[in-house]
C-alpha positions as a printed NumPy array, in Angstrom:
array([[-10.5  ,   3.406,  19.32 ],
       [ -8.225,   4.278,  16.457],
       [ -5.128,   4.693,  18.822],
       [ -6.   ,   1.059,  19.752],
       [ -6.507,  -0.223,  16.62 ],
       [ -2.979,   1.211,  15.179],
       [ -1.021,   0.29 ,  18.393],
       [ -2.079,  -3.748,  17.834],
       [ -2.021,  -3.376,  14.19 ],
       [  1.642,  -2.441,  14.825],
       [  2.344,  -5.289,  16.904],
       [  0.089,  -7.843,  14.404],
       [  1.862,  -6.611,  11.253],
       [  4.893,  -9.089,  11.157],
       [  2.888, -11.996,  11.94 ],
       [  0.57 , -11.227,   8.632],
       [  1.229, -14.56 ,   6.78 ],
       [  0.064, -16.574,  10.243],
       [ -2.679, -14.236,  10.752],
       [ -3.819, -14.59 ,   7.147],
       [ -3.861, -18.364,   7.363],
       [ -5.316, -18.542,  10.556],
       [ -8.375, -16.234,   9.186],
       [ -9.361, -17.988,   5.948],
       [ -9.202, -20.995,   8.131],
       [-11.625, -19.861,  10.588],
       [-14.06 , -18.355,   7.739],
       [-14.537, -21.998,   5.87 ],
       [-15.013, -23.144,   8.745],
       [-17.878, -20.543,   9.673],
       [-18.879, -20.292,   6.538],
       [-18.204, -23.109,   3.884],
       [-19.45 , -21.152,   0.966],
       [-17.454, -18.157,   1.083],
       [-14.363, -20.752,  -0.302],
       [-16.156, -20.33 ,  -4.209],
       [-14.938, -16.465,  -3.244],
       [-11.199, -17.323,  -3.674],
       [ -9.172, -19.559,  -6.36 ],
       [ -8.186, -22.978,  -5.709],
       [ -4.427, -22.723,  -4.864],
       [ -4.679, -20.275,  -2.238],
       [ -1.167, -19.376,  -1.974],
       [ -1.94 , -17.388,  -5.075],
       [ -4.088, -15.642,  -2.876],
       [ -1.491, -14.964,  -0.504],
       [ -2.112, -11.958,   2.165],
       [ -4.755, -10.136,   0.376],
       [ -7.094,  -9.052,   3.26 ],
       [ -4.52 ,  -8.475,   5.003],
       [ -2.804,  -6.383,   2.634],
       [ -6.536,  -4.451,   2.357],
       [ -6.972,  -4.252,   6.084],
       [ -3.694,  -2.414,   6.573],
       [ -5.252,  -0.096,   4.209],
       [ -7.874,   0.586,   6.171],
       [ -5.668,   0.957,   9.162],
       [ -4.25 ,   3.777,   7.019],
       [ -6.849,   5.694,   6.822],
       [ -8.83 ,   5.161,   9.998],
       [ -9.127,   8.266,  10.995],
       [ -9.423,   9.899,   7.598],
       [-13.299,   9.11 ,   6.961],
       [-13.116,  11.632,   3.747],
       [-10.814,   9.159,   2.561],
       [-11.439,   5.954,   4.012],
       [-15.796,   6.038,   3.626],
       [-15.464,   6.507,  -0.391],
       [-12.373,   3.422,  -0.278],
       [-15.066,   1.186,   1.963],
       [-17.727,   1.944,  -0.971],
       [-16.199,   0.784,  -3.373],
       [-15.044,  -1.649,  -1.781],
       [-18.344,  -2.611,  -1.209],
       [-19.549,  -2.399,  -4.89 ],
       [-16.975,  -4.271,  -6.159],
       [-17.672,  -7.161,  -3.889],
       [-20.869,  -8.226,  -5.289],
       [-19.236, -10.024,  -8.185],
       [-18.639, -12.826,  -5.784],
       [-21.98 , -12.519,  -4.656],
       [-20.826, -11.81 ,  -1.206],
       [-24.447, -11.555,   1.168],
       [-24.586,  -9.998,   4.827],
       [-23.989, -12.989,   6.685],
       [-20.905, -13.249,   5.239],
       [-19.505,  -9.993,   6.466],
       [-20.798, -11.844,  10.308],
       [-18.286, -14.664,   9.469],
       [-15.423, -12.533,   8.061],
       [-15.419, -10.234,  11.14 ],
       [-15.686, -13.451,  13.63 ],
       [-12.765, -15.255,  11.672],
       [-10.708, -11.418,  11.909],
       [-10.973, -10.844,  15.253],
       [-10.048, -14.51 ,  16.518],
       [ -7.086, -14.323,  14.139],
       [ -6.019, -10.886,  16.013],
       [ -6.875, -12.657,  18.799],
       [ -4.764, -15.983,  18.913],
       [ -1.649, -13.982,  17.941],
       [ -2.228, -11.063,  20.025],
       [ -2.446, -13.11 ,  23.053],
       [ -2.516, -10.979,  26.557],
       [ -2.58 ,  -8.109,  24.483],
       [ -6.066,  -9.013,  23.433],
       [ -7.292,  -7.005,  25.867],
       [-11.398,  -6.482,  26.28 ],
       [-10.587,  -2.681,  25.475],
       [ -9.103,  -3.728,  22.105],
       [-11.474,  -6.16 ,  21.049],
       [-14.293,  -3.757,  21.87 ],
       [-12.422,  -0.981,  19.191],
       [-11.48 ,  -3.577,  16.612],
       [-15.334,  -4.795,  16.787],
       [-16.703,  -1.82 ,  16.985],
       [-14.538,  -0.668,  13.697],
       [-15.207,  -3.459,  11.985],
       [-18.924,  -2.767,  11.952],
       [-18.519,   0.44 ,  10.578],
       [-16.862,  -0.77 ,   7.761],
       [-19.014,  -3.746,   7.01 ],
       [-22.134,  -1.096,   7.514],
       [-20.413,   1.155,   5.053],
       [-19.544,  -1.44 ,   2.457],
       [-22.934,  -2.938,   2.598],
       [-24.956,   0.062,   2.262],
       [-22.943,   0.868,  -0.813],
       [-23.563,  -2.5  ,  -2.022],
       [-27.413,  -2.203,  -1.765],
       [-27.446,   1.316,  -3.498],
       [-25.63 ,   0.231,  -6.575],
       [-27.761,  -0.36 ,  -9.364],
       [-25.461,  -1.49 , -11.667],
       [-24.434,  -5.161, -12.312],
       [-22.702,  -6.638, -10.538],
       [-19.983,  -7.524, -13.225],
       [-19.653,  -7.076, -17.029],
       [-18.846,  -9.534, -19.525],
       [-16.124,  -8.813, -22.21 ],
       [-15.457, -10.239, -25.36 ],
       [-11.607,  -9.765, -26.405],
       [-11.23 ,  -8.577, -29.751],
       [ -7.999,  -8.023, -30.014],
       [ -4.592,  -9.646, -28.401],
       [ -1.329,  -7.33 , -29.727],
       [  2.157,  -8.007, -28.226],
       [  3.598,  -4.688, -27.97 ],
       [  7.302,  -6.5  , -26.007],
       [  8.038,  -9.768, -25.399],
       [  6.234,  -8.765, -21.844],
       [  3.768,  -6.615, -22.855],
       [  0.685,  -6.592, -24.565],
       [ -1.938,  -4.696, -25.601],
       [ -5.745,  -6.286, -24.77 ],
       [ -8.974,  -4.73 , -26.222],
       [-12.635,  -5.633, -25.376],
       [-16.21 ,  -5.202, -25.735],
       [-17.878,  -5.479, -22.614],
       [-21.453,  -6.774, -23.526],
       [-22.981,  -3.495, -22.421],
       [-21.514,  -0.236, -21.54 ],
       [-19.412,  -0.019, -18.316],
       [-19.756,   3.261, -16.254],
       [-16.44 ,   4.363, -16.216],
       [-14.454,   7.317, -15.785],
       [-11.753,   8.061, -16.96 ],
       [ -8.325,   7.711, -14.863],
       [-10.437,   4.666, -13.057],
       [-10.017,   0.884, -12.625],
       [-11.213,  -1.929, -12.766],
       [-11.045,  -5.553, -11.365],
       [-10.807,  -8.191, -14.288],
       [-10.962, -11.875, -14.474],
       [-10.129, -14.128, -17.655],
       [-10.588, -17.646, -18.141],
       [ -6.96 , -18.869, -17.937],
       [ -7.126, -18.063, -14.172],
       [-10.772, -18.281, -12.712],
       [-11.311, -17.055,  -9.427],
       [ -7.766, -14.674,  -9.39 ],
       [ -9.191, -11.061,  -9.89 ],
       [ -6.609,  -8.603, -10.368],
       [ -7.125,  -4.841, -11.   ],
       [ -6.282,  -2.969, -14.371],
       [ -6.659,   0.598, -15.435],
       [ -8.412,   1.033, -19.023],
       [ -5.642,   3.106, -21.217],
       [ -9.077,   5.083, -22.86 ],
       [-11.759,   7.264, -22.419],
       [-15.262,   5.872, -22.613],
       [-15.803,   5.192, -26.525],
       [-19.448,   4.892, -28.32 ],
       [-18.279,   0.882, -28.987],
       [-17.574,   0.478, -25.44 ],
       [-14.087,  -0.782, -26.138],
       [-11.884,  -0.77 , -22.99 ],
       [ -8.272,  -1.079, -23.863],
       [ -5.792,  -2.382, -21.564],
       [ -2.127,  -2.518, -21.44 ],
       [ -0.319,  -5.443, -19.47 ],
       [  3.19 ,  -6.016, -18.828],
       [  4.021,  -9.646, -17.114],
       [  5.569,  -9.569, -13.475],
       [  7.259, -12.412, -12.016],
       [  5.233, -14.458,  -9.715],
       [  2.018, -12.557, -12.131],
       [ -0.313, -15.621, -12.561],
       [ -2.92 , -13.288, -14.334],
       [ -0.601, -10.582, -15.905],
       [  1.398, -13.921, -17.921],
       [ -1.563, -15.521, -18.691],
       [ -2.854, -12.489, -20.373],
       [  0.19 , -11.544, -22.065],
       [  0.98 , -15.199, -23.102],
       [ -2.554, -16.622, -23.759],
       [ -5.035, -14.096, -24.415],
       [ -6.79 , -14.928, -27.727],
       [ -9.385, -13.072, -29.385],
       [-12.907, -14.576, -28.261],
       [-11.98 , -14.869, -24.843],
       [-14.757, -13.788, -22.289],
       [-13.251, -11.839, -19.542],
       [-15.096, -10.443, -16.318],
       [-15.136,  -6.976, -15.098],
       [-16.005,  -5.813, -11.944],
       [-16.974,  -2.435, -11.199],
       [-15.233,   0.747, -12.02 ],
       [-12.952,   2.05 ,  -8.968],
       [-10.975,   4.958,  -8.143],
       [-10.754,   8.763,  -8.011],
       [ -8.299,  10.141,  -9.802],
       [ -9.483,  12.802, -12.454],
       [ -8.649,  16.08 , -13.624],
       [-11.174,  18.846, -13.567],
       [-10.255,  20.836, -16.214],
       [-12.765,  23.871, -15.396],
       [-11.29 ,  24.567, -12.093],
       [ -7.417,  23.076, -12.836],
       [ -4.85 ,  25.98 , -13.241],
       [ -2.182,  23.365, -14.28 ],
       [ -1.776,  19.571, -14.235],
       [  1.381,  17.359, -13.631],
       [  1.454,  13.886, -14.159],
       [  3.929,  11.24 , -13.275],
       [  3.51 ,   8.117, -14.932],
       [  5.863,   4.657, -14.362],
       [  5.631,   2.09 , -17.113],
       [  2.086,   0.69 , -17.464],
       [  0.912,   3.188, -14.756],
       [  0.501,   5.346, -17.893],
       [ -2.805,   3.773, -18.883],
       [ -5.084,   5.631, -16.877],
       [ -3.553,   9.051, -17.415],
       [ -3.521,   8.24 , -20.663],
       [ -7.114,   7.339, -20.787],
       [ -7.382,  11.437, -18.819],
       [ -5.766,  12.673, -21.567],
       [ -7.838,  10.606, -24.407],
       [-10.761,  12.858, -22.469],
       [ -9.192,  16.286, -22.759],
       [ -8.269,  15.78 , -26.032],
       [-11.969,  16.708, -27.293],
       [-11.61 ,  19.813, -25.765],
       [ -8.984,  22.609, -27.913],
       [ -8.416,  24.336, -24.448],
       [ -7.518,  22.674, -21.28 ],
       [ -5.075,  23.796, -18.321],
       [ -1.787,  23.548, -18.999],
       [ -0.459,  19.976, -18.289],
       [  2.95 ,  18.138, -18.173],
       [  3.364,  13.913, -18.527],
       [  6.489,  12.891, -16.763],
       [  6.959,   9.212, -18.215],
       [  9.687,   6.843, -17.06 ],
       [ 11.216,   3.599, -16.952],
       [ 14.361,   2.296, -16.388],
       [ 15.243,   2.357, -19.986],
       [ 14.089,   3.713, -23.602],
       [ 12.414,   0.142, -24.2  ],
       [  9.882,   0.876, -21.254],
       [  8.635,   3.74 , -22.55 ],
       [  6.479,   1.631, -25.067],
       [  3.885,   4.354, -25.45 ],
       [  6.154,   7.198, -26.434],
       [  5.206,   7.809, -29.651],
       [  1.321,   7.772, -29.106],
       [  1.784,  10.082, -26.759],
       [  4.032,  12.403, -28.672],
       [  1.398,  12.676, -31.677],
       [ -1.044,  13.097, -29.283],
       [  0.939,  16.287, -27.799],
       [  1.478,  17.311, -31.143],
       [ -1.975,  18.402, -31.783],
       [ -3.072,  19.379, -28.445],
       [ -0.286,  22.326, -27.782],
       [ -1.603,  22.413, -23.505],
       [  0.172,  19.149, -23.689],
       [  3.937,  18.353, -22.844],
       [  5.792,  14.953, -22.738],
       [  8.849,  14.893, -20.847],
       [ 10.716,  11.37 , -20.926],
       [ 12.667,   9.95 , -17.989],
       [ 14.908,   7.164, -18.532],
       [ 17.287,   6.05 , -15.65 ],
       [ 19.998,   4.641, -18.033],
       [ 21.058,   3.834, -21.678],
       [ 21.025,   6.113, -24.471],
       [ 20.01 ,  10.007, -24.423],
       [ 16.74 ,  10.798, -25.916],
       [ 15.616,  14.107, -27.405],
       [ 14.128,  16.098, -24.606],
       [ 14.916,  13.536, -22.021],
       [ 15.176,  13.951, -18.516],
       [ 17.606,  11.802, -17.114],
       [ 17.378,   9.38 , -13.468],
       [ 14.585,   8.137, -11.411],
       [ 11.349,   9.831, -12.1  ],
       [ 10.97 ,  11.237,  -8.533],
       [ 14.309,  12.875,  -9.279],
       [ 13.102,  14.448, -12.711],
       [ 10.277,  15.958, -11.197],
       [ 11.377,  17.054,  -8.331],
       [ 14.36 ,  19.446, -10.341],
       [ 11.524,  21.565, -11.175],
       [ 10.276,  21.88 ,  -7.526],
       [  7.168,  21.848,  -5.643],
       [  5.191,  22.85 ,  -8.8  ],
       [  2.907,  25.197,  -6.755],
       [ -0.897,  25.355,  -8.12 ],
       [ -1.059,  22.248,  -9.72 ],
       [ -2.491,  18.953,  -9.564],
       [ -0.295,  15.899,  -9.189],
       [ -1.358,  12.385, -10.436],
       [  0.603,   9.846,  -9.85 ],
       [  0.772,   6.088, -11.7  ],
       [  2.666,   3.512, -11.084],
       [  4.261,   0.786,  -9.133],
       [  4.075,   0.943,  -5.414],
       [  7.597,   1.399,  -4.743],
       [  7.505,   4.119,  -8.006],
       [  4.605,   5.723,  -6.006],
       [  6.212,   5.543,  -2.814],
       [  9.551,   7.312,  -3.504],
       [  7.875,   9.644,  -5.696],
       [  5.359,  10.654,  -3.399],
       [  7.499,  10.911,  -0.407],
       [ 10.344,  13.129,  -2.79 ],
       [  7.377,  15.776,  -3.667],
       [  6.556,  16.451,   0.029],
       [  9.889,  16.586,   0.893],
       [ 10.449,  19.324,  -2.156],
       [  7.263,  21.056,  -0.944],
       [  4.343,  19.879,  -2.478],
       [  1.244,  19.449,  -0.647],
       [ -0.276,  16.165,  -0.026],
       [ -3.794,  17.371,  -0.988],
       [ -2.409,  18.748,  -3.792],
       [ -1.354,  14.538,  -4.905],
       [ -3.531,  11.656,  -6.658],
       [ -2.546,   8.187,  -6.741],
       [ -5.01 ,   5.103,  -5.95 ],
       [ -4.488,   2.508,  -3.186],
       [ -4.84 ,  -0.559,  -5.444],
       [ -1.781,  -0.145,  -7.079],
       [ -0.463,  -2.967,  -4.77 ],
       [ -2.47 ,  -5.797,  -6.319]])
């Protein structure tokens, strides 16, 4: 079955956008209601399952991987109030999309192991869904809107009751500039007795939600939160030393790790690698710097690809600066970040040695 699936996967892939449309097509179709899921303009909305399928595709025959991924997945999705019969029309509309670009490859073998997969995904995600006894979402009040760069600011709310968080988590967020767009966000803090999440955005080009936020955010504003996703931690009982690797705003939720050891006076030793192209991208420096200055287990090592040297500095891409130091045996690796920062670091450490199960990084980093 998974040979099957990953052989027409391969052979689907570069007709995703036709797929995609042909799919959401089918769904309305089978089942009007699920359209409230998605925003109007659905271009925004681009290749989204698709982009999550190949994710599963991934990890098909990695269940210690893939069944904790379909759970959340499956928590997460009740803040569109998605119902069993729903996951019926979403698998009909998937395989007839496979199916009407597939062609003679649609073979009865194939759509026997993409049906049979497909169930054991939808079982997975809706058992996980039933167990959760949380809400579904949170509401948020923003109290306070701070432009840290003309492209970045910082956001800080107060979810109207506590959200179950941990840190190094995310979380899928909604504001009322652009209803209906979800887009994920890692909180940049350890759970506080206030329940204040603080987030740090940078706008992307072609970001419909990250410019909004930075541009329009006001205090007052009511965001939604979905639930808390993700398992990258640090367990400092059982760590003998911790390396992290963080890319521009993928410091937030190694930041928020290190907002958690920071009540502790002894922790394993641990080492922040944080980059960006240049000195202005490393907006959290300084925080991070008096935070290492009373916490002596702590090190910050800044990477800047070009521009001016920097005390301490480390100097090219981040996958470079870590990698000078080699496979740094006996340690745990988190890494945060964009996908193509993840990517070429990732792929760098392996090649210098590291394990992959000695590696964090979350699969949502790509939307």
């Amino acid at each position: 079955m998974v040979q099957l699936i990953r052989d027409t996967w391969a052979k689907s892939e570069p007709y995703a956008p036709e797929i995609s449309q042909f799919f959401y097509g089918m769904l309305f179709t089978l089942a009007p209601a699920t359209r409230d899921f998605f925003p109007i303009n659905m271009e925004v909305q681009g290749g989204r399952i698709i982009r999550a399928l190949a994710r599963v595709v991934q990890m098909v025959d990695r269940p210690d991987d893939l069944l904790p991924f379909l759970r959340q997945l499956g928590r997460d999705h009740r803040k569109f109030g998605v119902a069993p019969k729903h996951y019926e029309a979403v698998g009909t509309a998937l395989l007839a999309a496979l199916k009407n670009h597939l062609g003679p490859e649609w073979t009865p073998e194939v759509e026997r192991a993409w049906a049979e997969a497909f169930t054991i995904v939808a079982r997975a995600m809706q058992e996980a869904a039933a167990a959760d006894e949380n809400p579904a979402s949170w509401s948020a009040t923003v109290v306070e809107h701070r432009r840290l760069t003309w492209d970045l600011a910082l956001v800080r709310v107060i979810p109207d009751q506590p959200v179950p968080y941990s840190p190094g988590q995310y979380m899928s967020v909604e504001v009322p500039q652009r209803p209906r767009l979800w887009r994920y966000l890692s909180p940049a803090n350890a759970p506080r007795e206030d329940g204040g999440i603080e987030f740090h955005v940078r706008a992307v080009d072609g970001g419909w939600v990250s410019r909004a936020i930075v541009s329009h955010t006001q205090a007052g504003d009511v965001w939604r939160l979905g639930p808390p996703l993700g398992r990258m931690t640090v367990n400092r009982e059982q760590s003998r030393g911790v390396l992290m690797v963080a890319g521009g705003t993928g410091v937030a939720p190694l930041r928020a790790i290190l907002d958690h050891l920071a009540l502790w006076g002894e922790n394993p030793k641990t080492r922040l690698f944080y980059g960006g192209p240049t000195r202005e991208d490393l907006y959290d420096l300084e925080e991070l710097r008096a935070l290492a200055a009373t916490n002596p287990w702590l090190t910050i090592t800044p990477v800047v690809e070009r521009g001016d040297h920097l005390p301490g500095c480390e100097h090219g891409t981040l996958a470079e600066a870590v990698t000078r130091y080699g496979a740094w045996p006996n340690h745990d690796i988190l890494v945060s970040g964009s996908p193509a920062m993840i990517r070429a670091t990732v792929s760098r450490m392996l090649v210098a040695g590291s394990a992959l199960d000695q590696i964090q990084y979350d699969p949502f980093t790509a939307d």
